Amino acid sequence: MWRGSLIAGAVASALAVAAAASAQAPRLQLPRFSQEKPNDFAWQLLAQHNLERDRKGARRLRWSQKLALQAQTWAEQLAREDRIHHADYAARGGAGENLWTGTAGYYGADDMIGAFIAEKKDYQPGAFPEVSRTGRWEDVGHYTQIIWPGTEDVGCAVAHNPANDFLVCRYWPAGNTIGVPIN
């Protein structure tokens, strides 16, 4: 009986150590975007956009370093404020904008852009804003911006604070235009 208790105790201890280790998952170090050229993380963000556009038969997006640098400035402001809100239309020069935030260091490009793409579950083709099965275009607005047929360029950036990462993606020309059909 004593031997069985010892084995059960060892197994319980090993499980507790394993659970504690998985709760302390390593944090990702997301790069700051370069002013000269896109880095690997930027290419991953672009690839995630274009995978969904490929699925929809939409023309692939090009990376815009100009949009990425504008997005970096806004992402850094959001990180300083530790809150998420859109830049006003004039301040972003009429570009479209998708925003995401999550726990600092735990999410990759596929998770970030994947959160926008997950909105497709409520998407229905139609003329904007009649594009959501819920009746609220806001439930699919990130997704429709990603697949918007007239959008040609994207630039994204991530900024951090001790608690959160903030992703800003800017799109040109902007999507989500009232009355324009989207498949």
PDB file of C-alpha atoms in Angstrom:
ATOM      1  CA  MET A   1       0.000   0.000   0.000  1.00  0.00           C
ATOM      2  CA  TRP A   2       2.800   2.397   0.859  1.00  0.00           C
ATOM      3  CA  ARG A   3       4.479   1.738  -2.532  1.00  0.00           C
ATOM      4  CA  GLY A   4       1.252   2.551  -4.409  1.00  0.00           C
ATOM      5  CA  SER A   5       0.938   5.821  -2.490  1.00  0.00           C
ATOM      6  CA  LEU A   6       4.516   6.731  -3.346  1.00  0.00           C
ATOM      7  CA  ILE A   7       3.933   6.094  -7.063  1.00  0.00           C
ATOM      8  CA  ALA A   8       0.648   8.021  -7.027  1.00  0.00           C
ATOM      9  CA  GLY A   9       2.386  10.904  -5.259  1.00  0.00           C
ATOM     10  CA  ALA A  10       5.205  10.949  -7.821  1.00  0.00           C
ATOM     11  CA  VAL A  11       2.710  10.938 -10.703  1.00  0.00           C
ATOM     12  CA  ALA A  12       0.709  13.750  -9.088  1.00  0.00           C
ATOM     13  CA  SER A  13       3.904  15.789  -8.581  1.00  0.00           C
ATOM     14  CA  ALA A  14       4.982  15.249 -12.194  1.00  0.00           C
ATOM     15  CA  LEU A  15       1.549  16.349 -13.451  1.00  0.00           C
ATOM     16  CA  ALA A  16       1.651  19.460 -11.272  1.00  0.00           C
ATOM     17  CA  VAL A  17       5.097  20.402 -12.622  1.00  0.00           C
ATOM     18  CA  ALA A  18       3.944  19.829 -16.220  1.00  0.00           C
ATOM     19  CA  ALA A  19       0.822  21.953 -15.674  1.00  0.00           C
ATOM     20  CA  ALA A  20       2.870  24.772 -14.152  1.00  0.00           C
ATOM     21  CA  ALA A  21       5.331  24.663 -17.061  1.00  0.00           C
ATOM     22  CA  SER A  22       2.551  24.892 -19.661  1.00  0.00           C
ATOM     23  CA  ALA A  23       0.974  27.817 -17.795  1.00  0.00           C
ATOM     24  CA  GLN A  24       4.329  29.615 -18.170  1.00  0.00           C
ATOM     25  CA  ALA A  25       4.347  29.369 -21.982  1.00  0.00           C
ATOM     26  CA  PRO A  26       7.220  31.260 -23.605  1.00  0.00           C
ATOM     27  CA  ARG A  27       6.446  34.754 -24.790  1.00  0.00           C
ATOM     28  CA  LEU A  28       7.049  35.669 -28.407  1.00  0.00           C
ATOM     29  CA  GLN A  29       9.305  38.599 -29.126  1.00  0.00           C
ATOM     30  CA  LEU A  30       7.503  40.544 -31.845  1.00  0.00           C
ATOM     31  CA  PRO A  31       9.766  42.854 -33.837  1.00  0.00           C
ATOM     32  CA  ARG A  32       9.453  46.576 -34.300  1.00  0.00           C
ATOM     33  CA  PHE A  33       9.053  47.339 -37.973  1.00  0.00           C
ATOM     34  CA  SER A  34      12.022  48.712 -39.882  1.00  0.00           C
ATOM     35  CA  GLN A  35      11.786  51.962 -41.801  1.00  0.00           C
ATOM     36  CA  GLU A  36      13.750  50.491 -44.696  1.00  0.00           C
ATOM     37  CA  LYS A  37      12.086  47.186 -45.511  1.00  0.00           C
ATOM     38  CA  PRO A  38       9.598  44.659 -44.177  1.00  0.00           C
ATOM     39  CA  ASN A  39      10.874  41.960 -41.815  1.00  0.00           C
ATOM     40  CA  ASP A  40       9.828  38.299 -41.532  1.00  0.00           C
ATOM     41  CA  PHE A  41       6.893  39.106 -39.244  1.00  0.00           C
ATOM     42  CA  ALA A  42       5.596  41.645 -41.775  1.00  0.00           C
ATOM     43  CA  TRP A  43       5.779  38.985 -44.505  1.00  0.00           C
ATOM     44  CA  GLN A  44       3.825  36.599 -42.251  1.00  0.00           C
ATOM     45  CA  LEU A  45       1.093  39.202 -41.762  1.00  0.00           C
ATOM     46  CA  LEU A  46       0.925  39.781 -45.518  1.00  0.00           C
ATOM     47  CA  ALA A  47       0.858  36.029 -46.189  1.00  0.00           C
ATOM     48  CA  GLN A  48      -2.083  35.557 -43.803  1.00  0.00           C
ATOM     49  CA  HIS A  49      -4.025  38.283 -45.620  1.00  0.00           C
ATOM     50  CA  ASN A  50      -3.249  36.793 -49.022  1.00  0.00           C
ATOM     51  CA  LEU A  51      -4.126  33.227 -48.026  1.00  0.00           C
ATOM     52  CA  GLU A  52      -7.682  34.373 -47.325  1.00  0.00           C
ATOM     53  CA  ARG A  53      -7.807  36.542 -50.433  1.00  0.00           C
ATOM     54  CA  ASP A  54      -6.656  33.512 -52.460  1.00  0.00           C
ATOM     55  CA  ARG A  55      -9.510  31.458 -50.965  1.00  0.00           C
ATOM     56  CA  LYS A  56     -11.973  34.167 -52.026  1.00  0.00           C
ATOM     57  CA  GLY A  57     -10.461  34.628 -55.476  1.00  0.00           C
ATOM     58  CA  ALA A  58      -9.481  38.237 -54.707  1.00  0.00           C
ATOM     59  CA  ARG A  59      -6.343  39.864 -56.092  1.00  0.00           C
ATOM     60  CA  ARG A  60      -3.370  39.543 -53.704  1.00  0.00           C
ATOM     61  CA  LEU A  61      -2.365  42.534 -51.604  1.00  0.00           C
ATOM     62  CA  ARG A  62       1.035  44.231 -51.852  1.00  0.00           C
ATOM     63  CA  TRP A  63       3.012  45.271 -48.782  1.00  0.00           C
ATOM     64  CA  SER A  64       3.182  49.049 -48.312  1.00  0.00           C
ATOM     65  CA  GLN A  65       6.049  50.219 -46.142  1.00  0.00           C
ATOM     66  CA  LYS A  66       4.441  53.674 -46.046  1.00  0.00           C
ATOM     67  CA  LEU A  67       1.242  52.218 -44.544  1.00  0.00           C
ATOM     68  CA  ALA A  68       3.315  50.052 -42.165  1.00  0.00           C
ATOM     69  CA  LEU A  69       5.181  53.079 -40.829  1.00  0.00           C
ATOM     70  CA  GLN A  70       1.909  54.974 -40.318  1.00  0.00           C
ATOM     71  CA  ALA A  71       0.489  51.889 -38.591  1.00  0.00           C
ATOM     72  CA  GLN A  72       3.588  51.708 -36.346  1.00  0.00           C
ATOM     73  CA  THR A  73       3.035  55.262 -35.131  1.00  0.00           C
ATOM     74  CA  TRP A  74      -0.597  54.505 -34.274  1.00  0.00           C
ATOM     75  CA  ALA A  75       0.222  51.131 -32.680  1.00  0.00           C
ATOM     76  CA  GLU A  76       2.773  52.830 -30.411  1.00  0.00           C
ATOM     77  CA  GLN A  77       0.173  55.390 -29.342  1.00  0.00           C
ATOM     78  CA  LEU A  78      -2.313  52.605 -28.536  1.00  0.00           C
ATOM     79  CA  ALA A  79       0.345  50.791 -26.502  1.00  0.00           C
ATOM     80  CA  ARG A  80       1.115  53.979 -24.540  1.00  0.00           C
ATOM     81  CA  GLU A  81      -2.603  54.549 -23.875  1.00  0.00           C
ATOM     82  CA  ASP A  82      -3.184  50.821 -23.231  1.00  0.00           C
ATOM     83  CA  ARG A  83      -6.489  50.982 -25.064  1.00  0.00           C
ATOM     84  CA  ILE A  84      -7.709  50.187 -28.537  1.00  0.00           C
ATOM     85  CA  HIS A  85      -9.544  52.702 -30.703  1.00  0.00           C
ATOM     86  CA  HIS A  86      -9.428  53.705 -34.348  1.00  0.00           C
ATOM     87  CA  ALA A  87      -7.466  56.680 -35.597  1.00  0.00           C
ATOM     88  CA  ASP A  88      -9.816  59.192 -37.103  1.00  0.00           C
ATOM     89  CA  TYR A  89     -10.367  58.946 -40.840  1.00  0.00           C
ATOM     90  CA  ALA A  90      -8.488  62.151 -41.683  1.00  0.00           C
ATOM     91  CA  ALA A  91      -5.507  61.217 -39.479  1.00  0.00           C
ATOM     92  CA  ARG A  92      -5.091  57.976 -41.424  1.00  0.00           C
ATOM     93  CA  GLY A  93      -5.413  59.753 -44.767  1.00  0.00           C
ATOM     94  CA  GLY A  94      -8.543  57.828 -45.702  1.00  0.00           C
ATOM     95  CA  ALA A  95      -6.878  54.421 -45.330  1.00  0.00           C
ATOM     96  CA  GLY A  96      -8.871  51.512 -43.958  1.00  0.00           C
ATOM     97  CA  GLU A  97      -7.832  50.206 -40.554  1.00  0.00           C
ATOM     98  CA  ASN A  98      -8.080  46.912 -38.662  1.00  0.00           C
ATOM     99  CA  LEU A  99      -7.051  46.755 -34.992  1.00  0.00           C
ATOM    100  CA  TRP A 100      -6.285  43.824 -32.697  1.00  0.00           C
ATOM    101  CA  THR A 101      -4.960  43.510 -29.156  1.00  0.00           C
ATOM    102  CA  GLY A 102      -3.946  40.559 -27.022  1.00  0.00           C
ATOM    103  CA  THR A 103      -1.707  39.519 -24.147  1.00  0.00           C
ATOM    104  CA  ALA A 104       1.854  40.613 -24.851  1.00  0.00           C
ATOM    105  CA  GLY A 105       4.033  37.982 -26.462  1.00  0.00           C
ATOM    106  CA  TYR A 106       1.540  35.143 -26.791  1.00  0.00           C
ATOM    107  CA  TYR A 107       0.203  35.536 -30.324  1.00  0.00           C
ATOM    108  CA  GLY A 108       1.709  35.151 -33.763  1.00  0.00           C
ATOM    109  CA  ALA A 109       0.709  36.641 -37.111  1.00  0.00           C
ATOM    110  CA  ASP A 110      -1.642  33.726 -37.807  1.00  0.00           C
ATOM    111  CA  ASP A 111      -3.505  34.358 -34.537  1.00  0.00           C
ATOM    112  CA  MET A 112      -3.763  38.098 -35.053  1.00  0.00           C
ATOM    113  CA  ILE A 113      -4.974  38.027 -38.655  1.00  0.00           C
ATOM    114  CA  GLY A 114      -6.867  34.820 -37.871  1.00  0.00           C
ATOM    115  CA  ALA A 115      -9.038  36.771 -35.430  1.00  0.00           C
ATOM    116  CA  PHE A 116     -10.149  39.008 -38.315  1.00  0.00           C
ATOM    117  CA  ILE A 117     -10.663  36.045 -40.631  1.00  0.00           C
ATOM    118  CA  ALA A 118     -12.748  34.208 -38.011  1.00  0.00           C
ATOM    119  CA  GLU A 119     -15.482  36.799 -38.627  1.00  0.00           C
ATOM    120  CA  LYS A 120     -16.254  35.054 -41.931  1.00  0.00           C
ATOM    121  CA  LYS A 121     -18.585  32.714 -40.016  1.00  0.00           C
ATOM    122  CA  ASP A 122     -21.085  35.602 -39.933  1.00  0.00           C
ATOM    123  CA  TYR A 123     -20.267  36.982 -43.394  1.00  0.00           C
ATOM    124  CA  GLN A 124     -22.685  36.887 -46.311  1.00  0.00           C
ATOM    125  CA  PRO A 125     -22.033  38.342 -49.773  1.00  0.00           C
ATOM    126  CA  GLY A 126     -23.926  41.513 -50.570  1.00  0.00           C
ATOM    127  CA  ALA A 127     -23.673  45.260 -50.926  1.00  0.00           C
ATOM    128  CA  PHE A 128     -21.963  46.805 -47.921  1.00  0.00           C
ATOM    129  CA  PRO A 129     -23.236  47.158 -45.152  1.00  0.00           C
ATOM    130  CA  GLU A 130     -25.705  44.310 -45.795  1.00  0.00           C
ATOM    131  CA  VAL A 131     -22.954  41.691 -45.433  1.00  0.00           C
ATOM    132  CA  SER A 132     -23.604  40.041 -42.071  1.00  0.00           C
ATOM    133  CA  ARG A 133     -25.865  37.185 -41.063  1.00  0.00           C
ATOM    134  CA  THR A 134     -26.246  38.917 -37.682  1.00  0.00           C
ATOM    135  CA  GLY A 135     -27.551  42.113 -39.268  1.00  0.00           C
ATOM    136  CA  ARG A 136     -24.570  44.041 -37.844  1.00  0.00           C
ATOM    137  CA  TRP A 137     -21.803  44.814 -40.345  1.00  0.00           C
ATOM    138  CA  GLU A 138     -19.490  45.466 -37.382  1.00  0.00           C
ATOM    139  CA  ASP A 139     -19.482  41.698 -36.764  1.00  0.00           C
ATOM    140  CA  VAL A 140     -17.677  41.155 -40.090  1.00  0.00           C
ATOM    141  CA  GLY A 141     -16.003  44.517 -40.796  1.00  0.00           C
ATOM    142  CA  HIS A 142     -12.430  43.317 -40.199  1.00  0.00           C
ATOM    143  CA  TYR A 143     -13.011  40.357 -42.500  1.00  0.00           C
ATOM    144  CA  THR A 144     -14.613  42.404 -45.266  1.00  0.00           C
ATOM    145  CA  GLN A 145     -11.680  44.836 -45.176  1.00  0.00           C
ATOM    146  CA  ILE A 146      -9.271  41.913 -45.661  1.00  0.00           C
ATOM    147  CA  ILE A 147     -11.168  40.552 -48.684  1.00  0.00           C
ATOM    148  CA  TRP A 148     -12.322  43.920 -50.090  1.00  0.00           C
ATOM    149  CA  PRO A 149     -11.899  43.616 -53.866  1.00  0.00           C
ATOM    150  CA  GLY A 150     -10.686  47.187 -54.457  1.00  0.00           C
ATOM    151  CA  THR A 151      -7.989  47.130 -51.774  1.00  0.00           C
ATOM    152  CA  GLU A 152      -4.492  46.781 -53.226  1.00  0.00           C
ATOM    153  CA  ASP A 153      -2.014  47.572 -50.435  1.00  0.00           C
ATOM    154  CA  VAL A 154      -1.617  46.732 -46.762  1.00  0.00           C
ATOM    155  CA  GLY A 155       0.889  47.735 -44.112  1.00  0.00           C
ATOM    156  CA  CYS A 156       0.776  46.502 -40.523  1.00  0.00           C
ATOM    157  CA  ALA A 157       2.727  47.070 -37.330  1.00  0.00           C
ATOM    158  CA  VAL A 158       2.778  45.815 -33.749  1.00  0.00           C
ATOM    159  CA  ALA A 159       3.658  47.757 -30.608  1.00  0.00           C
ATOM    160  CA  HIS A 160       3.832  46.462 -27.045  1.00  0.00           C
ATOM    161  CA  ASN A 161       3.463  47.533 -23.492  1.00  0.00           C
ATOM    162  CA  PRO A 162       4.105  45.275 -20.491  1.00  0.00           C
ATOM    163  CA  ALA A 163       0.597  43.776 -20.687  1.00  0.00           C
ATOM    164  CA  ASN A 164      -0.507  43.811 -24.337  1.00  0.00           C
ATOM    165  CA  ASP A 165       0.447  43.732 -27.989  1.00  0.00           C
ATOM    166  CA  PHE A 166      -1.376  46.101 -30.347  1.00  0.00           C
ATOM    167  CA  LEU A 167      -1.646  45.309 -34.061  1.00  0.00           C
ATOM    168  CA  VAL A 168      -2.635  48.005 -36.529  1.00  0.00           C
ATOM    169  CA  CYS A 169      -3.169  47.182 -40.204  1.00  0.00           C
ATOM    170  CA  ARG A 170      -3.805  49.938 -42.729  1.00  0.00           C
ATOM    171  CA  TYR A 171      -5.371  49.313 -46.157  1.00  0.00           C
ATOM    172  CA  TRP A 172      -5.343  51.296 -49.394  1.00  0.00           C
ATOM    173  CA  PRO A 173      -7.743  51.990 -50.906  1.00  0.00           C
ATOM    174  CA  ALA A 174     -10.007  51.532 -47.905  1.00  0.00           C
ATOM    175  CA  GLY A 175     -12.794  49.002 -48.047  1.00  0.00           C
ATOM    176  CA  ASN A 176     -16.193  48.813 -46.386  1.00  0.00           C
ATOM    177  CA  THR A 177     -17.698  51.447 -48.666  1.00  0.00           C
ATOM    178  CA  ILE A 178     -21.486  51.808 -48.436  1.00  0.00           C
ATOM    179  CA  GLY A 179     -23.348  50.449 -51.434  1.00  0.00           C
ATOM    180  CA  VAL A 180     -20.386  48.591 -52.944  1.00  0.00           C
ATOM    181  CA  PRO A 181     -20.978  44.862 -53.514  1.00  0.00           C
ATOM    182  CA  ILE A 182     -18.607  42.272 -52.094  1.00  0.00           C
ATOM    183  CA  ASN A 183     -18.626  38.533 -52.759  1.00  0.00           C
TER     184      ASN A 183
END
